[in-house]
Short mmCIF file of C-alpha atoms in Angstrom, two decimals:
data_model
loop_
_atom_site.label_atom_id
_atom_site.label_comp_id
_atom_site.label_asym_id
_atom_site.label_seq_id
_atom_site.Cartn_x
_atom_site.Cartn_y
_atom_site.Cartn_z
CA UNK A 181 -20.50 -30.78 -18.75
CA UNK A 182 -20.18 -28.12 -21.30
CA UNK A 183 -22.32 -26.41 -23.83
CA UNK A 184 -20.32 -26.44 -26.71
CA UNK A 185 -18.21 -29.63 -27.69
CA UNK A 186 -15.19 -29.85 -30.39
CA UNK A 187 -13.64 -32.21 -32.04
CA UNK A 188 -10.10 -31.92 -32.05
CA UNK A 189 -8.56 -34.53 -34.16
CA UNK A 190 -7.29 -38.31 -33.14
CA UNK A 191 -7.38 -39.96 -29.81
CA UNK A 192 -5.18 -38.28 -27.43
CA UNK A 193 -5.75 -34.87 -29.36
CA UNK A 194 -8.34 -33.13 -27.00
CA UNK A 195 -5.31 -33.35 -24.08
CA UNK A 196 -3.24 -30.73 -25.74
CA UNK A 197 -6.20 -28.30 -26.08
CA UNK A 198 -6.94 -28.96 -21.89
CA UNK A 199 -3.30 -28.27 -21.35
CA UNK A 200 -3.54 -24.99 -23.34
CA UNK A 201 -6.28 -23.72 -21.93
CA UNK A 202 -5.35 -24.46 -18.45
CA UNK A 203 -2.05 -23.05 -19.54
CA UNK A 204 -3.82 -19.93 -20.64
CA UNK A 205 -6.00 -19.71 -17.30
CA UNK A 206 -2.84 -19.53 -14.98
CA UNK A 207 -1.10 -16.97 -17.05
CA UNK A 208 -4.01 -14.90 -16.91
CA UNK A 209 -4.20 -15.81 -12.83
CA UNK A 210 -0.68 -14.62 -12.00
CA UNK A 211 -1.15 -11.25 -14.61
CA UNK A 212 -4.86 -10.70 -12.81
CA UNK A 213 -2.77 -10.76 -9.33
CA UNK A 214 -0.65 -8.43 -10.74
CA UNK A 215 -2.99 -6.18 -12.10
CA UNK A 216 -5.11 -5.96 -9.44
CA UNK A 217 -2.19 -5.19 -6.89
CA UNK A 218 -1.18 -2.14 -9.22
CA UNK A 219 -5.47 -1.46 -8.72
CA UNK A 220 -5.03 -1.76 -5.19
CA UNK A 221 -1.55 -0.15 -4.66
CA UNK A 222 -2.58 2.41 -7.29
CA UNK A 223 -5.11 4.30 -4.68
CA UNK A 224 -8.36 2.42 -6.48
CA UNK A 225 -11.03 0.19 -4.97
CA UNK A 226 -10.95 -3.06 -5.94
CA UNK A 227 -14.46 -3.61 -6.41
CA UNK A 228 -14.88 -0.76 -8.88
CA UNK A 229 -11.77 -1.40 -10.72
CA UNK A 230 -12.47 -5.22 -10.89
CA UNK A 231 -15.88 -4.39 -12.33
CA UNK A 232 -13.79 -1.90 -14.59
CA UNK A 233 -11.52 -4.93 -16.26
CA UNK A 234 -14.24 -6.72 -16.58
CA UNK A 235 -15.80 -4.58 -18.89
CA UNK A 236 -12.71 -4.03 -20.74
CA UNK A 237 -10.58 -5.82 -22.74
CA UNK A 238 -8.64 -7.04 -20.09
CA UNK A 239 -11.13 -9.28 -19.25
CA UNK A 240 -10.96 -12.67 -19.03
CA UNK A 241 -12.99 -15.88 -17.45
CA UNK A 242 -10.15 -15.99 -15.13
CA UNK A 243 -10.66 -12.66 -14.03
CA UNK A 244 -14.33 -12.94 -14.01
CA UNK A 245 -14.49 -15.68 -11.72
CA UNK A 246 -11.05 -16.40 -9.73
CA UNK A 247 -10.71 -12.84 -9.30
CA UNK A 248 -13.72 -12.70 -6.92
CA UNK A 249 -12.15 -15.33 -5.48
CA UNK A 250 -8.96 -13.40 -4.35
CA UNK A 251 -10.94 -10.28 -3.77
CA UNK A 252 -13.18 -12.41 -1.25
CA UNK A 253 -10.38 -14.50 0.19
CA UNK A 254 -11.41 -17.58 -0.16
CA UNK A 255 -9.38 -18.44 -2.72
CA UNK A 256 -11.36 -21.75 -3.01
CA UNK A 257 -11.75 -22.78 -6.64
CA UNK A 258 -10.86 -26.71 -6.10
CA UNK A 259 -7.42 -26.84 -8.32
CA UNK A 260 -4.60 -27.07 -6.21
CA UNK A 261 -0.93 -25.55 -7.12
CA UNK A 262 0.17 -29.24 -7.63
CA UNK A 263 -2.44 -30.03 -10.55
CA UNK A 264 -1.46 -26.58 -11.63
CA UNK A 265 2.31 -27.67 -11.93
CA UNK A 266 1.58 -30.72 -13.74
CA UNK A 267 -0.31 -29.19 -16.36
CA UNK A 268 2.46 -26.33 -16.76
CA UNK A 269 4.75 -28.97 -17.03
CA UNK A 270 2.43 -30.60 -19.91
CA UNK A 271 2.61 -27.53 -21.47
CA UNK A 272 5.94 -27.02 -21.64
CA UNK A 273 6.79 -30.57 -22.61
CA UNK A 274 4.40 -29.92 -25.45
CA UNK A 275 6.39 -26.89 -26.33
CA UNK A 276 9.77 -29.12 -26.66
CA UNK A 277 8.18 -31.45 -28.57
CA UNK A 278 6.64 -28.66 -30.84
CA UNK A 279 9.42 -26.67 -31.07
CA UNK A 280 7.11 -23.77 -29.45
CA UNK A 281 9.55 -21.34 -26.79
CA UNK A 282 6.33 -20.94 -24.31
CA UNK A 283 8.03 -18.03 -22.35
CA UNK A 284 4.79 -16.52 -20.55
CA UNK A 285 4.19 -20.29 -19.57
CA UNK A 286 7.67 -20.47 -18.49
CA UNK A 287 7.19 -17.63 -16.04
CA UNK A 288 3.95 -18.90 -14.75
CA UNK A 289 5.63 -22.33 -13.59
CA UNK A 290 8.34 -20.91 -12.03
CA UNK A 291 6.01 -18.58 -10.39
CA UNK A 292 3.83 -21.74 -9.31
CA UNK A 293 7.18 -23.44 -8.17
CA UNK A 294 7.26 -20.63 -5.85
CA UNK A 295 3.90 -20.96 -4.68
CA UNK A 296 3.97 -24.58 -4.00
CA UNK A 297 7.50 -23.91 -1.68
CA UNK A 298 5.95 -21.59 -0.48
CA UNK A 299 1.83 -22.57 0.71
CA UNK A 300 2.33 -26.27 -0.18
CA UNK A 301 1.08 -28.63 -3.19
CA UNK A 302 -2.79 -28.94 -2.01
CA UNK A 303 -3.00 -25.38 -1.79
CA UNK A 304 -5.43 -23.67 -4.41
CA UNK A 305 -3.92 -22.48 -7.21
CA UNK A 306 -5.44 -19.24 -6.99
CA UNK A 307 -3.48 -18.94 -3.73
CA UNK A 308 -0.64 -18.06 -6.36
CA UNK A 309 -1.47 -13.87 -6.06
CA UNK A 310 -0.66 -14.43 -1.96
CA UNK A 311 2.69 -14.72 -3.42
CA UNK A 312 2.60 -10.83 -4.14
CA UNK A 313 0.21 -9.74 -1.38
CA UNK A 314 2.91 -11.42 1.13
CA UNK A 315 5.64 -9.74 -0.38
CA UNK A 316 4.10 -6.66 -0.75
CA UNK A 317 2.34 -6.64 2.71
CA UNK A 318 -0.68 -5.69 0.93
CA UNK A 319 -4.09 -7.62 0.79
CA UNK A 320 -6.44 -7.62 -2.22
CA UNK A 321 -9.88 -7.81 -0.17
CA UNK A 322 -12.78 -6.04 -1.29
CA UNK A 323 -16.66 -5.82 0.06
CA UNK A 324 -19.04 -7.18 -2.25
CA UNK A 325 -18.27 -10.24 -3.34
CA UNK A 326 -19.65 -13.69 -2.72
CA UNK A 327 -17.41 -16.11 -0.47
CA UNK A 328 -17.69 -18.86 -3.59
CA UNK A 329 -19.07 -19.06 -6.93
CA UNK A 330 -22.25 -20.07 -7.70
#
């Protein structure tokens, strides 16, 4: 399943590290969305300037992989905007408990409420940056990428 294993701590420990990263991976969907509208809205093409983050440091596995997934329009990574929600709502239980304020989280559920009222709980969570293309009247498609990952 994975090439590099870690042990966390006590039973029940490894769940709070798969609720941060997930929690990390949909903050870093909704900012890719944005960034890549300001690309697209900005004059660039998409193609070049996703190839562009992705050699900088605002690149991220998120970016690397569901990015082509927006820029395609498939949006079909398998994780749907309910899943999504429940592991937000992990994290910010976790944050309570921890006495952590988790304010980029924060944004990214209520952004994810949004998505959910507004393309359904089985939708796929990358379906998220439609949010701003459907606002915005502005697609992110771009030539050249594959219609899913390999």
């Amino acid at each position: 399943m994975g090439g590099q294993f870690f042990h966390m701590g006590e039973l029940g420990s490894a769940a709070i590290i798969k609720v941060i990263t997930n929690m990390l991976a949909f903050i870093h969907l909704v900012a890719d969305g944005e960034a890549l509208m300001l690309a697209k809205r900005g004059g660039l093409d998409l193609k070049t300037a996703w190839q562009a983050i992705a050699a900088s440091s605002g690149n991220s596995f998120v970016h690397e992989t569901e990015g082509q997934l927006i820029l395609n329009g498939s949006y079909d990574i398998a994780f749907t905007m309910d899943l999504a929600l429940k592991d937000l709502g992990f994290a910010m239980g976790f944050g309570r408990e921890f006495g952590v304020p988790l304010d980029l989280a924060s944004t990214a559920e209520q952004t994810f409420l949004k998505g959910r009222a507004a393309y359904g709980g089985a939708a796929q969570s990358t379906q998220i940056v439609k949010l701003l293309e459907d606002v915005l009247g502005t697609d992110l498609r771009a030539e050249g990428f594959p219609a899913r990952l390999e």
